[in-house]
Structure formats: C-alpha cells, structure tokens
Amino acid sequence: AKPRMFRLPEDDALVNRMGFPSGGATLARNHLWPWRHGLPGGAVLGINLGKNAATPVEEAARDYVATFDALHDLARYAVINVSSPNTPNLRQLQDKSALDEILAALQQVNVKQAKSAKAAQPKPILVKVAPDLTFEALDEILELVGPRSLAGIVATNTTIARPATEDVRLQAIYAETGGLSGRPVFESSNRVIRALRAALGPAFPIIGVGGILSGQ
C-alpha cells in the first residue's frame, strides 16, 4: 500500500491523507461500550463525526445523523467535522446552507434522544472548522450558532496550505496531497481562534487545536 502519512521532524510537522479509516459506527460502539460509565480520571468522551468518503455531499446529512444516532448515548458531546481535507468534498459542507441542513437534522435526533433518555438537556454539538477559511466564511458559520444551538467551535482542522522552504527534500514532502498538522499550523489556527473569540465573546466554548507541541 502507498504511504498516507509523511513526517517532517525538522519542522515538527506531519502531512496525512488518512481520511476516516473505520470499521463503522457499530464497531466503534463496541470499542466504546466499556467506557459507557465514564473514562479513567474523569476524562470526557467527545465523538468526532464525518461523512463516508463515498457519500455525495447532497446526502451527507444522512451519514451524520446515522452515526450520531448510533453513538449518542456514549458521547458527552459530538463534533461535526466538516473541515477535513482528506474526505472528498467534505469541506464543501462548511457552506452555510449545507451545514445548516446537517445541524437541523442532528438537533432533531438530539432532542428526540434526550427525551427518550429523560435527560435534562440534549448533548452539546460543536462544529470543527478549517484554518483556511476566510473571515467572511467563518462569519457565515457563526450565524448558525444561535439558530442551531451550537455548544462550541473546534478550531482548527489540518491545513491545505504549505510553508515556504528552500529545502528540496521538504518541498517534495510538502507537495504530497493531504492535511498538514503540527507547528506550521499554529499561527493559522490561532488566527481563527482569535477571530472566533472576538466574535463570540469571552464565555463561549472554543476547543483550540493545531500546533500544540507540549502540555504547556
């Protein structure tokens, strides 16, 4: 099999095109079942959801709903991943109308599941965004926060941008198709986080991702 992950230790970086390799929601449920009463140390389990590679974007909501429905009772919160560059056309789902359709369908299931479980409130739903979004595109996503009862934003996924380098070997690796993570995404991720914080105020939950290289 051809490699789908490329490390650049000199730049504390990694390019991957893994996509979402998975045995499916049923197998994931079986793996997660032993932790249904909680994770060690009180850690919180969030489940990251994406559409299948073969599913057309017009039918993406079906995939998100089916997976969310199957794993709902095991998750403390769910992240709607519409920003991975490694699943065909997935990033098109960051378009406001496409994302709105997905979130509307998910919240219907969310409310129904909460009533069935006699839960005090539905599960928190967050959206994971790309570091490559323009501020205008980001603003459109934020217009859905209130109407679709979003509990938070995850910022950010990997980037399709590449840093400049004179090193021919690094240029060859950066030329590989896939999402770039590690130190090179730190600044672009924080650019998005700063914009989100300015728009959403001091209390709205933002999960920061990208270029994190230590516990500090």
Steps between C-alpha positions, in 0.01 A plus 500: 500500500617853426589714803232739623700673772818705461704633794715812493681492837714802414183711483308316776247425228305218343303464177230234495232382263357228721140608459269332752610134502239320704312176538180700540279630780407154629863402551576840653210448740638163604842656568347783704248293693738414791531875569127570500509595870796734459866511405792459742581810699167659418602575141219601266424304184419705191424331170620650172257434212565519127329376187610188317735560207257343252199704615410794272496836679128532423439194721754583769239580766389137487847380601536747787154415634551123479835510681384750760189291567707182541751654744289765671472337841877442525611856422514792741514723194522464121720686253372547147808477280445689176860609458724200434676538162534123464138401435379596150298823498463502879610862529208603278285426805640812669269692266228652717200338330659153492609522863160633604331195347732264690460680832122521469478124444741427786319716751174322420663170592669663797174624651326168432782303666502732801125454553532124463779489759317748727812716487491854634624636170627383157868419446731791413572521126813678376627573148864450393624761252800528269790743551472603133158666530463866417355719774189542284449122483561474873238768566245301300562193716465712814155612382388142574621497863174634645243354258653150520591513872869434446685438826846586369747519214812287446776699332663369299546199276811440289594747227539464124745793501876433502790699647774633277830314518823489300562137600431286192426188706246684715345655188441150364323390819294818524392438140322183612120522504349514847447708809795661677515500879759591761698819555427654153127516574542674837471857371211437259310308767545779753394757238166318480477463879558873550229583245259258667569639845448857380170405336364266769606673819701375800276214616411303186688165491780477243716186484839604367680254270806541282871531564473382862840343574501477879274491803594859572 
